[in-house]
Coordinates of C-alpha atoms in Angstrom, one line a residue:
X1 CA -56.6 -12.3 -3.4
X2 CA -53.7 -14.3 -2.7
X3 CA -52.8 -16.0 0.6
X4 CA -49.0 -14.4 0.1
X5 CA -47.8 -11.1 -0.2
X6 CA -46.8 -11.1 -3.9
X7 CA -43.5 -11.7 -4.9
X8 CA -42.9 -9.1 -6.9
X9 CA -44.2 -6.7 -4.2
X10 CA -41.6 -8.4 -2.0
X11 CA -38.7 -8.1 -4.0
X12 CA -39.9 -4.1 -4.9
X13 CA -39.6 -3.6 -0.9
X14 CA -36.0 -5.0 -0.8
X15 CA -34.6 -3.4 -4.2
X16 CA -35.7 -0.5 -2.3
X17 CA -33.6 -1.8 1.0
X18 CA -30.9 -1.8 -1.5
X19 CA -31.4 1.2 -3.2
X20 CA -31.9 3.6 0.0
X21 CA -28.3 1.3 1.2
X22 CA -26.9 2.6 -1.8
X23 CA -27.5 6.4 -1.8
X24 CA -26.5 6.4 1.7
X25 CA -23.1 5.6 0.7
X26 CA -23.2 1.9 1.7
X27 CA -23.7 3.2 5.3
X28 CA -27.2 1.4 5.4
X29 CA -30.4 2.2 6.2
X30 CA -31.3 5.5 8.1
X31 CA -33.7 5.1 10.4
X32 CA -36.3 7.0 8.3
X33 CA -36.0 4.9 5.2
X34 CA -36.3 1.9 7.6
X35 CA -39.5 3.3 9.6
X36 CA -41.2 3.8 5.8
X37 CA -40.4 0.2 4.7
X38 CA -42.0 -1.4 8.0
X39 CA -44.9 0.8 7.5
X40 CA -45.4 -0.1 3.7
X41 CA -44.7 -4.0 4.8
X42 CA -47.3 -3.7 7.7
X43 CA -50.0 -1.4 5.2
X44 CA -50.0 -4.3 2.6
X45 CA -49.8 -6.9 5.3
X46 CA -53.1 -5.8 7.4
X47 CA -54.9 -4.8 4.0
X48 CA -54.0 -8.7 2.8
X49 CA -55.4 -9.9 6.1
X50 CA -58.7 -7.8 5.8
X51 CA -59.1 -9.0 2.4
X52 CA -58.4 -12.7 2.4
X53 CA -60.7 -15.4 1.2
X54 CA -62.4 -16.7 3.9
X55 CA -62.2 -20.3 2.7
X56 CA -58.4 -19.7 2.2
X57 CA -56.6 -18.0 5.1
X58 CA -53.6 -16.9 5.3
X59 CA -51.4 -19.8 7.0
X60 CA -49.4 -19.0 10.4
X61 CA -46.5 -20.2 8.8
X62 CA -46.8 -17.8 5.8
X63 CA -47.8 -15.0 8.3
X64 CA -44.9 -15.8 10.1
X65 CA -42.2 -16.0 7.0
X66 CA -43.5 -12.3 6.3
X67 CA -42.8 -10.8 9.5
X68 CA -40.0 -12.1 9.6
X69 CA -38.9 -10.4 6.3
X70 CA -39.4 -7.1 7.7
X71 CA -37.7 -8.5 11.2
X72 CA -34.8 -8.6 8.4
X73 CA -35.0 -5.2 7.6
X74 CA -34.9 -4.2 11.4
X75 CA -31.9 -6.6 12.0
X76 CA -29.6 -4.9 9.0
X77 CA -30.4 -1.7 10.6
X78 CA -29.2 -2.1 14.0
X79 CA -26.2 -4.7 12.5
X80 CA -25.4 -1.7 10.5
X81 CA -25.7 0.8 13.8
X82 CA -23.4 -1.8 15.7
X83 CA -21.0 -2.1 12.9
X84 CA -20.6 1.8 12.2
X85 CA -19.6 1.9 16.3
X86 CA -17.2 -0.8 16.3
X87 CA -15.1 1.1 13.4
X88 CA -15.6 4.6 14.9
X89 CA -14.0 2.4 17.7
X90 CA -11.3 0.9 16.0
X91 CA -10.2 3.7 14.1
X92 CA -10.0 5.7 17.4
X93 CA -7.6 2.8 18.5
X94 CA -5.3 3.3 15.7
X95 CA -4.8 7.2 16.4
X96 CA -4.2 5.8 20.0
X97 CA -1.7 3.7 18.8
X98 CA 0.0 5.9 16.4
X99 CA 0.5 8.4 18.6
X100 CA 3.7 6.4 20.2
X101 CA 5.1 7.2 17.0
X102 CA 5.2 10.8 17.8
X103 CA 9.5 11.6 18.5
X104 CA 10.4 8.3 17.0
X105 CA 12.3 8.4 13.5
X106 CA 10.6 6.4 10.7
X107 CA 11.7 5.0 7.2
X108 CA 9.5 6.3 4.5
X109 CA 9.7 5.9 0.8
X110 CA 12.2 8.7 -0.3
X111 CA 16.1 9.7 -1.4
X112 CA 16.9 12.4 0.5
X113 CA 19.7 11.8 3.2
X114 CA 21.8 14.6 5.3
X115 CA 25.3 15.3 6.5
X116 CA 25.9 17.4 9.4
X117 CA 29.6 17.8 11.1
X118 CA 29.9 19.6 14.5
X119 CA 32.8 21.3 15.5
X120 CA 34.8 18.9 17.2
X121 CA 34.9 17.1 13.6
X122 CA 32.0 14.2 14.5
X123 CA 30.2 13.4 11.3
X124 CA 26.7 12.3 11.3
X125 CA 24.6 11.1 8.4
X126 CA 20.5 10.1 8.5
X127 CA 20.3 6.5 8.0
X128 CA 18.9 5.5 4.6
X129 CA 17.4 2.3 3.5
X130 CA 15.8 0.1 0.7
X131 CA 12.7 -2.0 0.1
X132 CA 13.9 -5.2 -2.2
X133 CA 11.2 -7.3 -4.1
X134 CA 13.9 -10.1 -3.9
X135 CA 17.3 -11.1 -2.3
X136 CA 20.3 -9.7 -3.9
X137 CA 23.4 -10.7 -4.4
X138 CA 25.3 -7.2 -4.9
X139 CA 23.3 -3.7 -3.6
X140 CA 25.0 -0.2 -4.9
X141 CA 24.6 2.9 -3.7
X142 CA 25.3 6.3 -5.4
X143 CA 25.3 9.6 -3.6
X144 CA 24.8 13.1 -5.3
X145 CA 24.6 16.4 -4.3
X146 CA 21.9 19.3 -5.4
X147 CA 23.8 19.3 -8.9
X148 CA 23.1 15.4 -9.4
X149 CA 26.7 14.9 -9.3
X150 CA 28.1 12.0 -7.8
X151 CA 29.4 12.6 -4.3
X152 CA 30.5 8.5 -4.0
X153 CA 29.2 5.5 -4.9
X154 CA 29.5 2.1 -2.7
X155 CA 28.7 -1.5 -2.5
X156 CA 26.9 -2.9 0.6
X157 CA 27.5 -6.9 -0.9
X158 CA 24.1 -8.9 -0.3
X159 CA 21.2 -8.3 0.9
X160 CA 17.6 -10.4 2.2
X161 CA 14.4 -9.5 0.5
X162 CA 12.4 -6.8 2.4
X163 CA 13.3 -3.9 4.1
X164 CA 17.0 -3.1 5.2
X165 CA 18.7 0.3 6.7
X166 CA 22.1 1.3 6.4
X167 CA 24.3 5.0 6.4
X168 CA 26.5 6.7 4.6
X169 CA 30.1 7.9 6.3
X170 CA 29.9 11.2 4.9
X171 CA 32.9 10.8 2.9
X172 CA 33.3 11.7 -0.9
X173 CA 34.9 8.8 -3.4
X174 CA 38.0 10.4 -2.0
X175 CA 37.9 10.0 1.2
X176 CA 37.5 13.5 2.3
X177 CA 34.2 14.6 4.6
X178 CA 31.5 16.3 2.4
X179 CA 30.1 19.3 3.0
X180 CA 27.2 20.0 5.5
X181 CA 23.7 20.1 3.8
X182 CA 20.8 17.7 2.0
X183 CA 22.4 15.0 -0.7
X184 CA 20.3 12.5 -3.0
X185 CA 20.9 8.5 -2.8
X186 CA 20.1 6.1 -5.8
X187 CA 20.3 2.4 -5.3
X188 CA 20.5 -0.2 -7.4
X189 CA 20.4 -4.3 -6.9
X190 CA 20.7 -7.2 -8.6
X191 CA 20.9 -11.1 -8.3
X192 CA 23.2 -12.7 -10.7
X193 CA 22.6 -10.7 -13.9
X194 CA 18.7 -10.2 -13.1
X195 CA 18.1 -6.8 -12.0
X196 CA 16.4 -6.6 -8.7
X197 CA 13.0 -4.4 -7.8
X198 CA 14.2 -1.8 -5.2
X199 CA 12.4 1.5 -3.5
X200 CA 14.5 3.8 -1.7
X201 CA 13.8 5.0 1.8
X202 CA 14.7 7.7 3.7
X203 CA 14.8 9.3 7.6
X204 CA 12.1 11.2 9.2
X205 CA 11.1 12.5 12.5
X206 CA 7.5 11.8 13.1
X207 CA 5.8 15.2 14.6
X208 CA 2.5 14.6 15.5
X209 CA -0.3 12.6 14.5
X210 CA -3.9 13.5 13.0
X211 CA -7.1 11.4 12.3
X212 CA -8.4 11.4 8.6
X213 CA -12.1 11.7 8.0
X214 CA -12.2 8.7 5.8
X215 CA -10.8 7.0 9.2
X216 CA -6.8 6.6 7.8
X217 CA -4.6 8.3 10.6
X218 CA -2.0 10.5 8.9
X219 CA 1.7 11.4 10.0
X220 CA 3.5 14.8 9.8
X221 CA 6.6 14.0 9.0
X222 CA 7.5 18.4 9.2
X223 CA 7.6 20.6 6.0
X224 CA 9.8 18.4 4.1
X225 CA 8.3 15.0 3.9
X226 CA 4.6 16.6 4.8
X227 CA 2.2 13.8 6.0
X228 CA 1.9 10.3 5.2
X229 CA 0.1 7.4 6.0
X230 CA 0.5 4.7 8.6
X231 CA 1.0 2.0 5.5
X232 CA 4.0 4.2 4.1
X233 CA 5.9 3.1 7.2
X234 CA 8.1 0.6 6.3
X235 CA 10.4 0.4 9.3
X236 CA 10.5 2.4 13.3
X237 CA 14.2 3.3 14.1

């Protein structure tokens, strides 16, 4: 018999390392499937051992390369144990974190902007934004109501790459105050004759904050806007 566990046998015991990782998910190893690879390693190790040529024992150094192997197998398991704890951890951080985001108004992607005018005649507007891809040199924006017709239409000059806020007075093209309610915005940008990449963003409230299973945290943003993630974010008013 050979002084070495046989290569072939070796690589059989991680394949199936690799194969029990990959049903579980990429989680790693449960601590069954680890227990039965230990016992199958140690099985073929002691029957090796008890079978050996007498005039060609096994060296320490081989014996010692072999435990080791399965020493491997233990390691990944508690690497993977230590690893799952540290993200439970850190995703418990981030719902920590997030949760200061409950009151505070947030831009999200979106075109919907509102008007509401009290009675002593103060106007007030949610603020709207934009996400450019690159500066521009002129930025437009167009207002419509429920109809899609246009309410006014403005320029805000130039603007930086990245994320920018700015409001609407509430005033139609004529320079009368429009009517209480929920309007649509459009923009569009553009650098010398090149248009410019933009992604309108609008105003929400951020209610309360839950925990995803796959470890995301998600925002209610109320019935309107639903929830989102922390990644659709793009700027804390």
């Amino acid at each position: 018999m050979a002084s070495t566990i046989d290569s072939g046998v070796l690589n059989g015991l991680n394949g199936g390392a690799s194969g029990a990782n990959r049903a579980g998910g990429g989680s790693g190893l449960t601590s069954a499937q680890s227990d039965e690879l230990r016992n199958n390693f140690m099985t073929m190790l002691v029957t090796q051992l008890q079978n050996q040529d007498p005039m060609d024992p096994m060296k320490n150094e081989e014996m010692t390369s072999q435990l080791a192997q399965i020493n491997t197998v233990s390691g990944i398991e508690k690497l993977n144990d230590s690893l799952s704890e540290i993200t439970s951890q850190i995703d418990a951080g981030r719902t920590l974190q997030a949760t200061a985001l409950i009151g505070q108004g947030v831009m999200v992607p979106g075109n919907r902007v509102l008007l509401d005018q009290n009675d002593a005649g103060d106007v007030t507007t949610t603020p709207m934004g934009v996400e450019l891809a690159a500066p521009a040199d002129r930025v437009k924006v167009t207002v419509t109501n429920g109809a899609g017709q246009v309410v006014n239409a403005y320029d805000l000059g130039a603007m930086d790459a990245g994320v920018q806020s700015f409001s609407w007075d509430g005033k139609t093209s004529d320079g009368q105050v429009a009517a209480d309610g929920a309007y649509q915005f459009r923009v569009e940008a553009s650098q010398g004759d090149s248009p410019v990449s933009v992604e309108s963003l609008n105003y929400a409230m951020v209610n309360s904050v839950t925990p995803s299973p796959d470890g995301d945290v998600r925002l209610d943003l109320g019935a309107v806007y639903g929830q989102v993630g922390l990644g659709d974010i793009k700027q804390i008013l």
